[in-house]
XYZ file of C-alpha atoms in Angstrom:
711
model
C -41.387 8.757 -32.749
C -40.936 7.749 -36.365
C -37.422 7.376 -37.674
C -36.051 10.079 -39.979
C -33.375 9.772 -42.672
C -31.023 11.611 -40.321
C -31.479 9.219 -37.387
C -31.260 6.246 -39.772
C -27.944 7.614 -41.075
C -26.760 8.089 -37.491
C -27.565 4.439 -36.774
C -25.516 3.416 -39.819
C -22.614 5.558 -38.573
C -22.841 3.757 -35.233
C -22.933 0.247 -36.713
C -20.179 0.602 -39.331
C -17.269 0.468 -36.841
C -18.971 -2.467 -35.095
C -19.115 -4.306 -38.415
C -15.396 -3.652 -38.907
C -14.648 -4.977 -35.432
C -16.637 -8.177 -35.950
C -15.116 -8.955 -39.354
C -11.519 -8.190 -38.343
C -11.742 -9.915 -34.972
C -13.494 -13.049 -36.153
C -11.867 -13.456 -39.554
C -8.817 -11.182 -39.424
C -6.278 -13.973 -39.919
C -8.108 -15.263 -42.987
C -8.403 -11.858 -44.640
C -5.997 -10.690 -47.346
C -2.830 -8.906 -46.315
C -4.506 -5.529 -46.649
C -7.546 -6.329 -44.493
C -6.739 -3.231 -42.445
C -8.247 -1.146 -45.231
C -11.636 -2.671 -44.458
C -11.674 -0.907 -41.093
C -10.351 2.306 -42.638
C -12.943 2.176 -45.426
C -15.839 1.666 -43.024
C -14.612 4.503 -40.804
C -14.272 6.740 -43.878
C -17.901 6.054 -44.807
C -18.906 6.806 -41.205
C -17.005 10.112 -41.380
C -18.698 11.083 -44.658
C -22.122 10.320 -43.201
C -21.181 12.293 -40.072
C -20.281 15.263 -42.253
C -23.668 15.014 -43.965
C -25.436 14.846 -40.604
C -23.466 17.891 -39.473
C -24.690 19.845 -42.497
C -28.289 18.784 -41.836
C -28.364 19.471 -38.099
C -25.926 22.257 -37.238
C -27.929 25.375 -36.295
C -30.813 23.970 -38.335
C -32.851 21.326 -36.517
C -32.835 18.706 -33.781
C -33.785 15.124 -34.602
C -34.885 12.766 -31.864
C -36.155 9.251 -32.506
C -37.018 6.873 -29.679
C -38.743 3.543 -29.359
C -39.843 1.351 -26.470
C -36.926 -0.856 -25.491
C -38.711 -2.933 -22.895
C -41.383 -2.519 -20.238
C -42.023 -4.078 -16.864
C -45.658 -5.278 -16.661
C -47.708 -4.862 -13.540
C -46.135 -1.711 -12.147
C -46.354 2.051 -12.440
C -42.936 2.596 -13.984
C -42.520 4.224 -17.365
C -41.428 2.120 -20.302
C -37.692 1.909 -20.873
C -36.921 3.618 -24.162
C -33.949 3.642 -26.520
C -33.349 6.385 -29.024
C -30.996 8.585 -31.000
C -30.633 12.294 -30.329
C -29.089 14.537 -32.962
C -28.359 18.123 -32.003
C -25.420 20.505 -32.385
C -23.441 18.821 -29.621
C -23.887 15.254 -30.874
C -23.102 15.976 -34.540
C -20.009 17.980 -33.538
C -18.740 15.015 -31.518
C -19.671 12.642 -34.354
C -17.430 14.498 -36.774
C -14.548 14.744 -34.281
C -14.663 11.064 -33.284
C -14.930 9.663 -36.814
C -12.340 12.085 -38.229
C -9.723 11.463 -35.548
C -10.412 7.720 -35.685
C -9.969 7.708 -39.470
C -6.647 9.571 -39.292
C -5.358 7.360 -36.468
C -6.209 4.196 -38.406
C -4.518 5.598 -41.502
C -1.440 6.511 -39.464
C -1.435 3.041 -37.874
C -0.963 1.356 -41.259
C 2.622 2.605 -41.203
C 3.204 2.623 -37.469
C 1.906 -0.895 -36.726
C 3.142 -2.521 -39.937
C 4.534 -5.966 -39.250
C 3.059 -6.278 -35.757
C 1.863 -9.788 -34.926
C -1.495 -8.502 -33.682
C -2.119 -6.261 -36.699
C -5.715 -7.379 -37.443
C -6.559 -7.547 -33.744
C -5.329 -3.963 -33.352
C -7.644 -2.625 -36.063
C -10.498 -4.702 -34.656
C -10.068 -3.086 -31.231
C -9.947 0.369 -32.829
C -13.294 -0.400 -34.448
C -14.764 -1.519 -31.118
C -13.569 1.672 -29.444
C -14.988 3.894 -32.184
C -18.342 2.071 -31.975
C -18.436 2.516 -28.191
C -17.558 6.197 -28.352
C -20.149 6.901 -31.044
C -22.741 5.155 -28.862
C -22.044 7.588 -26.015
C -22.478 10.495 -28.418
C -25.717 9.340 -30.056
C -27.887 7.761 -27.348
C -30.632 9.781 -25.722
C -30.798 8.270 -22.242
C -28.540 7.701 -19.274
C -28.929 3.923 -19.086
C -27.759 3.321 -22.667
C -25.063 5.941 -22.198
C -23.768 3.999 -19.194
C -23.665 0.770 -21.226
C -21.601 2.379 -23.985
C -19.538 4.102 -21.284
C -18.516 0.686 -19.963
C -17.805 -0.539 -23.504
C -15.397 2.380 -23.909
C -13.704 1.252 -20.705
C -13.417 -2.297 -22.042
C -12.050 -1.259 -25.435
C -9.528 1.114 -23.839
C -8.440 -1.752 -21.568
C -7.831 -3.907 -24.649
C -5.918 -1.180 -26.494
C -3.759 -0.036 -23.573
C -2.720 -3.631 -22.971
C -2.440 -4.450 -26.666
C 1.196 -5.511 -26.204
C 0.191 -7.866 -23.406
C 3.585 -9.581 -23.415
C 4.947 -6.420 -21.700
C 4.329 -6.507 -17.917
C 4.131 -2.702 -17.834
C 1.310 -2.710 -20.418
C -0.632 -5.325 -18.463
C -0.223 -3.331 -15.246
C -1.287 -0.127 -17.039
C -4.479 -1.533 -18.530
C -5.500 -3.067 -15.207
C -4.843 0.238 -13.469
C -6.845 2.196 -16.049
C -9.728 -0.262 -15.848
C -9.913 -0.310 -12.045
C -9.477 3.444 -11.521
C -12.182 4.154 -14.095
C -14.508 1.760 -12.294
C -14.247 3.967 -9.184
C -15.647 6.893 -11.151
C -18.217 4.668 -12.833
C -19.648 3.646 -9.454
C -20.422 7.321 -8.826
C -21.951 7.648 -12.283
C -24.141 4.599 -11.676
C -25.329 5.934 -8.322
C -26.032 9.334 -9.854
C -28.135 8.077 -12.747
C -30.152 5.783 -10.466
C -30.684 8.668 -8.043
C -32.342 10.651 -10.829
C -34.316 7.597 -11.942
C -35.571 6.946 -8.406
C -37.390 10.261 -8.306
C -38.160 11.069 -11.927
C -38.860 7.480 -13.127
C -37.022 7.934 -16.415
C -33.513 7.775 -17.856
C -34.428 9.819 -20.939
C -32.266 12.950 -21.070
C -34.804 15.139 -22.868
C -37.583 14.080 -20.515
C -35.381 14.719 -17.486
C -34.512 18.157 -18.818
C -38.203 18.949 -19.363
C -39.168 17.738 -15.874
C -36.460 19.833 -14.279
C -37.533 22.764 -16.429
C -41.071 22.472 -15.066
C -39.866 22.482 -11.473
C -39.196 25.319 -9.094
C -37.270 26.104 -5.929
C -39.297 26.613 -2.761
C -37.700 27.031 0.665
C -34.457 25.393 -0.455
C -36.177 22.374 -2.012
C -36.749 21.535 -5.655
C -40.397 20.705 -6.414
C -41.723 19.285 -9.674
C -44.870 17.488 -10.776
C -45.386 15.111 -13.670
C -47.877 12.555 -14.925
C -46.914 8.931 -15.491
C -49.282 6.208 -16.682
C -52.252 8.333 -15.705
C -50.951 9.036 -12.192
C -49.788 12.410 -10.904
C -46.418 12.387 -9.155
C -44.961 15.047 -6.908
C -41.175 15.240 -6.541
C -39.654 17.193 -3.686
C -35.866 17.073 -3.486
C -33.503 18.853 -1.152
C -30.597 20.834 -2.531
C -28.134 18.444 -0.865
C -29.624 15.414 -2.611
C -29.632 17.101 -6.030
C -26.049 18.233 -5.498
C -24.987 14.707 -4.510
C -26.796 13.178 -7.519
C -25.152 15.673 -9.869
C -21.725 15.036 -8.364
C -22.380 11.317 -8.855
C -22.730 11.972 -12.574
C -19.597 14.124 -12.416
C -17.679 11.230 -10.825
C -17.944 9.475 -14.178
C -16.164 12.463 -15.687
C -13.529 12.424 -12.922
C -12.623 8.854 -13.849
C -12.886 8.962 -17.633
C -11.481 12.467 -18.104
C -8.642 11.914 -15.620
C -9.546 14.588 -13.085
C -8.044 14.912 -9.629
C -7.794 12.621 -7.710
C -8.329 9.840 -10.300
C -5.916 11.171 -12.942
C -3.190 8.664 -12.047
C -4.247 6.124 -14.695
C -3.653 8.340 -17.726
C 0.187 8.577 -17.710
C 0.475 4.793 -17.300
C -1.893 4.308 -20.238
C 0.884 5.538 -22.528
C 2.111 1.919 -22.527
C -0.263 1.311 -25.443
C 0.762 2.008 -29.050
C 1.244 5.720 -29.719
C -1.674 5.974 -32.196
C -3.870 4.614 -29.401
C -2.638 7.456 -27.195
C -3.657 9.918 -29.893
C -7.114 8.396 -30.293
C -8.079 7.495 -26.764
C -6.042 9.681 -24.452
C -5.959 12.930 -26.356
C -9.012 13.364 -28.522
C -11.953 11.099 -27.747
C -12.118 8.837 -24.690
C -10.878 11.420 -22.196
C -13.257 13.937 -23.761
C -16.190 11.623 -22.993
C -16.312 12.872 -19.420
C -16.523 16.499 -20.539
C -19.231 15.494 -23.034
C -21.168 13.810 -20.211
C -21.056 16.971 -18.113
C -22.189 19.017 -21.112
C -25.051 16.638 -21.893
C -26.204 16.611 -18.245
C -25.490 20.295 -17.663
C -29.103 21.026 -16.747
C -28.914 18.736 -13.706
C -26.118 20.450 -11.746
C -26.789 22.721 -8.797
C -24.725 25.783 -7.921
C -22.774 23.820 -5.309
C -22.070 21.009 -7.777
C -20.824 23.459 -10.414
C -18.557 25.106 -7.840
C -17.029 21.730 -6.951
C -16.585 20.988 -10.663
C -14.780 24.316 -11.185
C -12.432 23.700 -8.239
C -11.639 20.123 -9.301
C -10.909 21.316 -12.848
C -8.586 24.079 -11.633
C -6.672 21.705 -9.330
C -6.311 19.162 -12.132
C -5.070 21.781 -14.601
C -2.434 22.986 -12.123
C -1.229 19.518 -11.070
C -0.979 18.310 -14.673
C 1.084 21.346 -15.676
C 3.385 21.138 -12.654
C 4.151 17.467 -13.238
C 4.766 18.001 -16.967
C 7.565 20.431 -16.093
C 9.960 17.662 -15.051
C 9.110 14.701 -17.303
C 11.593 13.218 -19.778
C 9.466 10.619 -21.552
C 8.129 12.237 -24.722
C 4.669 10.717 -24.242
C 4.608 11.418 -20.489
C 4.940 15.162 -21.131
C 1.987 15.011 -23.521
C 0.011 12.798 -21.120
C 0.308 15.245 -18.227
C -0.393 18.065 -20.657
C -3.612 16.262 -21.572
C -4.547 16.038 -17.883
C -3.925 19.771 -17.547
C -5.997 20.672 -20.618
C -8.839 18.419 -19.485
C -8.736 20.337 -16.226
C -9.218 23.526 -18.259
C -12.315 22.048 -19.908
C -13.835 20.903 -16.617
C -13.011 24.259 -15.034
C -14.857 25.932 -17.906
C -17.888 23.709 -17.320
C -17.934 24.534 -13.624
C -17.633 28.269 -14.138
C -20.527 28.456 -16.576
C -18.323 28.685 -19.680
C -20.108 25.662 -21.149
C -19.514 26.757 -24.732
C -15.849 27.636 -24.122
C -15.179 24.212 -22.586
C -16.680 22.440 -25.602
C -14.740 24.774 -27.887
C -11.501 23.783 -26.140
C -12.498 20.125 -26.329
C -12.744 20.465 -30.117
C -9.504 22.398 -30.652
C -7.598 20.176 -28.227
C -8.676 17.074 -30.155
C -6.802 18.265 -33.231
C -3.601 19.757 -31.844
C -3.077 17.093 -29.168
C -3.708 14.276 -31.662
C -1.141 15.969 -33.927
C 1.372 16.029 -31.074
C 0.844 12.381 -30.192
C 1.077 11.182 -33.783
C 4.215 13.240 -34.314
C 5.690 11.784 -31.130
C 4.925 8.387 -32.651
C 6.944 9.340 -35.734
C 9.861 10.411 -33.532
C 9.712 7.234 -31.412
C 9.523 5.172 -34.615
C 12.589 6.986 -35.979
C 14.555 6.575 -32.740
C 13.788 2.852 -32.665
C 15.016 2.622 -36.249
C 18.368 4.179 -35.375
C 18.795 2.215 -32.150
C 17.925 -1.066 -33.838
C 20.337 -0.365 -36.696
C 23.195 0.162 -34.243
C 22.059 -2.534 -31.763
C 21.806 -0.040 -28.924
C 19.565 -0.332 -25.864
C 18.665 3.243 -24.995
C 15.168 4.485 -24.196
C 13.701 5.604 -27.522
C 11.109 7.777 -25.725
C 13.533 9.682 -23.483
C 13.872 13.232 -24.829
C 17.356 13.450 -23.283
C 18.509 10.978 -25.953
C 17.197 13.203 -28.751
C 18.110 16.729 -29.851
C 18.908 18.250 -33.218
C 16.011 16.496 -34.988
C 14.902 19.798 -36.526
C 17.148 19.333 -39.555
C 16.843 15.565 -39.876
C 13.022 15.589 -39.593
C 11.839 19.001 -40.869
C 8.244 17.956 -41.640
C 7.810 16.520 -38.157
C 9.388 19.633 -36.660
C 7.044 22.103 -38.374
C 3.863 20.116 -37.705
C 4.974 19.634 -34.087
C 5.703 23.364 -33.848
C 2.235 24.348 -35.105
C 0.499 21.949 -32.714
C 2.687 23.155 -29.835
C 1.821 26.785 -30.589
C -1.860 25.842 -30.445
C -1.371 24.056 -27.112
C 0.538 26.994 -25.632
C -2.225 29.306 -26.855
C -0.309 31.702 -29.084
C -2.335 34.140 -31.234
C -3.628 32.907 -34.617
C -3.767 29.326 -33.348
C -6.863 27.474 -32.196
C -5.755 27.031 -28.600
C -5.500 30.800 -28.179
C -9.210 31.184 -28.909
C -10.557 28.358 -26.781
C -8.229 28.898 -23.826
C -8.919 32.630 -23.813
C -12.658 31.898 -23.818
C -12.314 29.694 -20.725
C -10.151 32.240 -18.903
C -12.613 35.049 -19.659
C -15.574 32.930 -18.594
C -13.921 31.879 -15.333
C -13.113 35.514 -14.510
C -16.733 36.543 -15.137
C -17.857 33.642 -12.915
C -15.604 34.806 -10.076
C -17.027 38.334 -10.403
C -20.600 37.028 -10.361
C -19.954 34.783 -7.351
C -18.765 37.753 -5.330
C -15.005 37.731 -5.869
C -12.656 36.877 -3.034
C -11.431 33.299 -3.067
C -13.389 32.605 -6.241
C -10.709 34.493 -8.170
C -8.268 31.693 -7.269
C -9.813 29.608 -10.066
C -9.067 32.037 -12.963
C -5.685 32.910 -11.434
C -4.782 29.215 -11.550
C -5.907 29.241 -15.180
C -3.500 32.056 -16.044
C -0.711 30.371 -14.074
C -1.185 27.204 -16.101
C -0.744 29.237 -19.305
C 2.773 30.185 -18.134
C 3.596 26.621 -17.076
C 2.278 25.166 -20.337
C 4.476 27.486 -22.376
C 7.519 26.523 -20.305
C 7.154 22.753 -20.424
C 6.309 22.695 -24.132
C 9.234 24.986 -25.002
C 11.490 22.738 -22.898
C 9.973 19.730 -24.662
C 10.688 21.208 -28.096
C 14.220 22.236 -27.108
C 15.182 18.760 -25.925
C 13.787 17.102 -29.078
C 14.587 19.437 -31.948
C 17.312 21.878 -30.935
C 20.964 21.601 -30.003
C 23.019 18.580 -31.038
C 21.811 15.009 -31.391
C 22.695 13.196 -28.149
C 22.191 9.496 -29.007
C 25.449 7.631 -29.888
C 24.779 7.371 -33.632
C 24.436 9.738 -36.580
C 21.235 11.771 -36.582
C 20.648 10.883 -40.255
C 20.142 7.248 -39.220
C 16.681 8.128 -37.897
C 15.478 8.702 -41.465
C 14.002 6.012 -43.670
C 16.186 7.023 -46.570
C 17.630 10.094 -48.219
C 14.771 12.545 -48.730
C 12.237 10.519 -46.703
C 11.853 10.907 -42.948
C 8.617 8.957 -42.453
C 6.340 6.459 -44.201
C 4.116 8.275 -46.673
C 0.915 6.868 -45.206
C 1.796 8.571 -41.894
C 2.325 12.017 -43.410
C -1.256 12.986 -44.333
C -2.772 12.645 -40.810
C -0.177 14.843 -39.103
C -0.346 17.515 -41.812
C -4.146 17.675 -41.673
C -4.170 17.860 -37.885
C -1.497 20.574 -37.880
C -3.472 22.649 -40.391
C -6.638 22.249 -38.292
C -4.695 23.660 -35.321
C -4.870 27.113 -36.929
C -7.407 29.524 -35.482
C -8.868 30.589 -38.837
C -10.831 27.328 -39.093
C -12.728 28.088 -35.883
C -13.239 31.828 -36.145
C -13.140 34.267 -39.044
C -11.353 36.560 -36.632
C -8.574 34.307 -35.262
C -7.909 36.793 -32.459
C -11.458 36.828 -31.049
C -13.304 33.819 -29.667
C -16.574 35.764 -29.685
C -16.927 35.355 -33.440
C -16.314 31.605 -33.376
C -19.008 29.690 -35.235
C -18.312 26.669 -33.047
C -18.807 28.518 -29.757
C -22.011 30.046 -31.005
C -23.275 26.623 -32.061
C -22.801 25.032 -28.634
C -23.674 28.078 -26.518
C -26.133 27.812 -23.658
C -28.679 30.040 -25.318
C -29.511 27.043 -27.494
C -30.670 25.299 -24.332
C -33.772 26.494 -22.554
C -32.673 28.490 -19.521
C -35.782 27.317 -17.689
C -34.465 23.763 -18.058
C -31.211 24.462 -16.225
C -30.872 24.393 -12.459
C -29.677 27.822 -11.371
C -30.082 29.083 -14.945
C -30.359 32.630 -13.615
C -26.833 32.445 -12.259
C -25.488 31.213 -15.583
C -27.300 34.027 -17.350
C -25.677 36.458 -14.918
C -22.249 34.976 -15.687
C -22.880 35.364 -19.411
C -24.046 38.940 -18.934
C -20.937 39.728 -16.878
C -18.731 38.092 -19.507
C -20.364 40.202 -22.218
C -19.801 43.340 -20.132
C -16.105 42.443 -19.793
C -15.416 43.297 -23.420
C -12.323 45.367 -22.588
C -11.085 42.680 -20.234
C -11.244 40.169 -23.101
C -8.568 42.188 -24.880
C -6.536 42.426 -21.669
C -6.834 38.673 -21.096
C -5.763 37.961 -24.683
C -2.690 40.154 -24.290
C -1.926 38.758 -20.829
C -2.190 35.119 -21.932
C 0.061 35.885 -24.923
C 2.628 37.582 -22.701
C 2.511 34.651 -20.284
C 3.044 32.268 -23.194
C 5.990 34.266 -24.490
C 7.399 34.518 -20.939
C 7.166 30.733 -20.484
C 8.905 30.098 -23.796
C 11.618 32.653 -22.994
C 12.081 31.138 -19.548
C 12.698 27.697 -21.055
C 15.079 28.997 -23.732
C 17.112 31.016 -21.225
C 17.324 28.004 -18.934
C 18.504 25.493 -21.540
C 20.223 27.364 -24.377
C 23.634 27.482 -22.699
C 23.647 23.892 -21.483
C 25.974 21.447 -23.133
C 24.897 18.172 -24.671
C 26.401 16.330 -21.731
C 24.396 18.424 -19.261
C 21.155 17.865 -21.176
C 21.819 14.156 -21.550
C 22.462 13.706 -17.834
C 19.811 16.100 -16.510
C 17.842 14.965 -13.479
C 15.255 16.822 -11.373
C 17.080 19.013 -8.865
C 15.575 19.925 -5.536
C 12.792 18.373 -3.505
C 10.013 20.221 -5.338
C 11.305 19.132 -8.753
C 11.653 15.535 -7.581
C 8.147 15.682 -6.152
C 6.874 16.977 -9.488
C 8.780 14.282 -11.393
C 7.150 11.622 -9.199
C 3.635 13.001 -9.802
C 3.594 14.323 -6.232
C 3.884 10.680 -5.171
C 0.176 10.186 -5.652
C 0.796 6.681 -6.931
C 2.826 5.859 -3.818
C 0.142 7.417 -1.623
C -2.616 5.370 -3.264
C -0.416 2.311 -3.137
C 0.165 2.664 0.608
C -3.347 3.867 1.448
C -5.512 1.664 -0.749
C -3.616 -0.897 -2.818
C -1.351 -2.406 -0.168
C -4.058 -2.560 2.541
C -6.412 -4.134 0.018
C -3.779 -6.665 -1.019
C -2.938 -7.315 2.632
C -6.616 -7.827 3.364
C -6.852 -10.114 0.360
C -3.838 -12.115 1.500
C -5.221 -12.317 5.039
C -8.583 -13.483 3.752
C -6.751 -15.982 1.562
C -4.869 -17.299 4.587
C -8.094 -17.496 6.582
C -9.721 -19.275 3.676
C -6.765 -21.624 3.275
C -5.842 -22.264 6.911
C -9.208 -22.096 8.649
C -12.071 -22.524 6.219
C -10.327 -24.966 3.891
C -8.666 -26.743 6.866
C -12.023 -27.060 8.606
C -13.749 -28.261 5.490
C -10.983 -30.711 4.542
C -10.616 -32.208 8.019
C -14.322 -32.069 8.622
C -14.885 -34.019 5.449
C -12.292 -36.580 6.575
C -14.002 -36.851 9.969
C -17.311 -37.305 8.210
C -15.797 -40.070 6.080
C -14.523 -41.850 9.224
C -17.864 -41.350 10.953
C -19.624 -42.679 7.897
C -17.442 -45.776 7.938
C -18.108 -46.335 11.698
C -21.821 -45.892 11.124
C -21.607 -48.303 8.178
C -19.808 -50.851 10.416
C -22.428 -50.461 13.163
C -25.161 -50.671 10.574
C -23.637 -53.779 9.053
C -22.605 -55.661 12.238
C -24.897 -54.339 14.939
C -28.138 -53.261 13.334
C -28.061 -55.785 10.516
C -26.573 -58.419 12.964
C -29.383 -57.963 15.471
C -31.956 -58.260 12.747
C -30.217 -61.418 11.515
C -29.983 -62.793 15.100
C -33.664 -62.233 15.712
C -34.428 -64.057 12.506
C -32.028 -66.901 13.341
C -33.433 -67.310 16.877
C -36.907 -67.298 15.523
C -35.896 -69.999 13.089
C -34.247 -72.124 15.828
C -37.156 -71.658 18.192
C -39.479 -72.540 15.379
C -37.611 -75.726 14.729
C -37.593 -76.606 18.478
C -41.266 -75.881 18.746
C -41.957 -77.933 15.705
C -39.954 -80.803 17.265
C -42.070 -80.659 20.416
C -45.240 -81.021 18.420
C -44.447 -84.527 17.045
C -47.862 -86.181 17.826
C -46.475 -88.905 20.157
C -48.206 -89.384 23.574
C -45.063 -90.661 25.257
C -43.216 -87.529 24.205
C -45.909 -85.289 25.600
C -45.818 -87.302 28.857
C -42.039 -86.977 29.114
C -42.181 -83.179 28.459
C -44.881 -82.854 31.146
C -42.842 -84.829 33.651
C -39.756 -82.732 32.864
C -41.732 -79.603 33.406
C -43.152 -80.892 36.696
C -39.667 -81.739 37.957
C -38.445 -78.212 37.074
C -41.410 -76.729 38.891
C -40.763 -78.772 42.010
C -37.078 -77.803 41.960
C -38.024 -74.146 41.750
C -40.406 -74.501 44.740
C -37.870 -76.380 46.832
C -34.963 -74.068 46.006
C -36.692 -70.712 46.111
């Protein structure tokens, strides 16, 4: 297909962050002091172009340009193509990724000022943005997997940015390895589809599946490739396994149970990195993958996805209840909210899940950046007084509401959105997921299926509690660190660097519901949900599309229940907040400062249900033990055998050389010497004198006679 101005602009958007990475990484030390603005400027241009693409594509048209990447001669396979796909989903993600990346880079100018790896930091941000944009724009699974791995690499570099800290090095290795487990499933899934359909192209795959049908429990489709007709007959089990393989990529990247253990450790990276990678973009890549491949999932696969999402949402919320590290609370909250999104995908609330992905990007990025401001301020006070307390422990905070009013109000708005209070964005998107999951349970026949939406409502209560507790420890009561609370400020009248103010204000404003729906109390009128709804996909191109249509019809019929769910989720939010306030309002500063998890359940929650210990005992330690045993075998047996064998061979070689020199060569020399002596004797006998011949004959006769006489 011929390129269009839109796809050309999308290619420019993709390459701009890569250009920033190359310049800053290769020549960062030789750039002027303000070389960071190069990366910010390029990202700003990318955001502007993304906004233009959004205006050209959203609810208007789809642009798809592809070209032949390479072909394998002499076989019947289709050519491998590479292309750019622009539809509502891709341009929405383009705007989110470039906007959040721009704000994070702007915030980082103040947060990372003076760091020794300043240029390297902005270079890695550019590499991450490039990788994430590649996932969003490409039109086939093979290219998507390549950019998927680049995202893993760039996140590894950013998590371990402060590589002189052992904890950061351990965290980036853990994130990298755990994500590779999910990526193995993704790789197997995409090759499973390629094995039968002979293409990685997403649009072609969707069309082929759309042309197929179910007969006697098997999926049958026909297609023509290079002039040959192909018949595909796949069992439901195989299609389910292939779809779950693709979902495994989401389990790793979007921190779903049981691979969510890497995300809390990843908080060892700089706080702006947490906002960019672990709140708004990278962890959302898995949800985007499920949305992009939504047509390929069977009913069984979607059910598994819904259950995994519900379990993840519950575990994340339960663990967040007992955390004291300011970023750990937000990290487990992110795990919980990602579980909501995946649960929405599994229950057929495709549009609601993407809606929550978008709202979550703004309010969670606001929370992380604000936590960065607080950590920055705490470090300032601790450094001024030469104290060695944990600057991220919320038990050392308190009373920051008056000292840092701007941070307090922006944090409060983002928290309200996360809790899902009315008039805030989280209320709309979370309510949409809860309503969709309830309609799914009704359509599936009720019973145990209602456990999924019930878990969703339970998580609303837990979210309200742990965020209210979080806010209370940080902003209310008296300041608990051993220095004056005013010492956390930069100066009188200034609580934070000016360059860090704009990002948090913008993100807090975008956490209001009015930006996503003209009626901020009803998700049904959301322009964003309507733009990413399933009716924009062909129902014939979705496995079990009839079921999803039935879920949508049931959800539409539950109009009264939508109001009930909105009221119920609000009451649960208010109950969670009240529960936290009643629990902590009468506690003294000393009690708050010394608080520890009480009871076995609380300790289990604080330790992330000991999943890390379980994995350590079950997988890590046996693997290390196996590695050590193999090392010992290699060292004591293989190396010993090789070393001593080589010595024996050297000795043998020397013996053989001695034999060769003294025996073989000696015998050859002896034969030559004897021949020479015998030659000389023979020559002496042939002297031409008759008397000599007579004497030799007589001597020979005498010898002959002696022989006869004696023998």
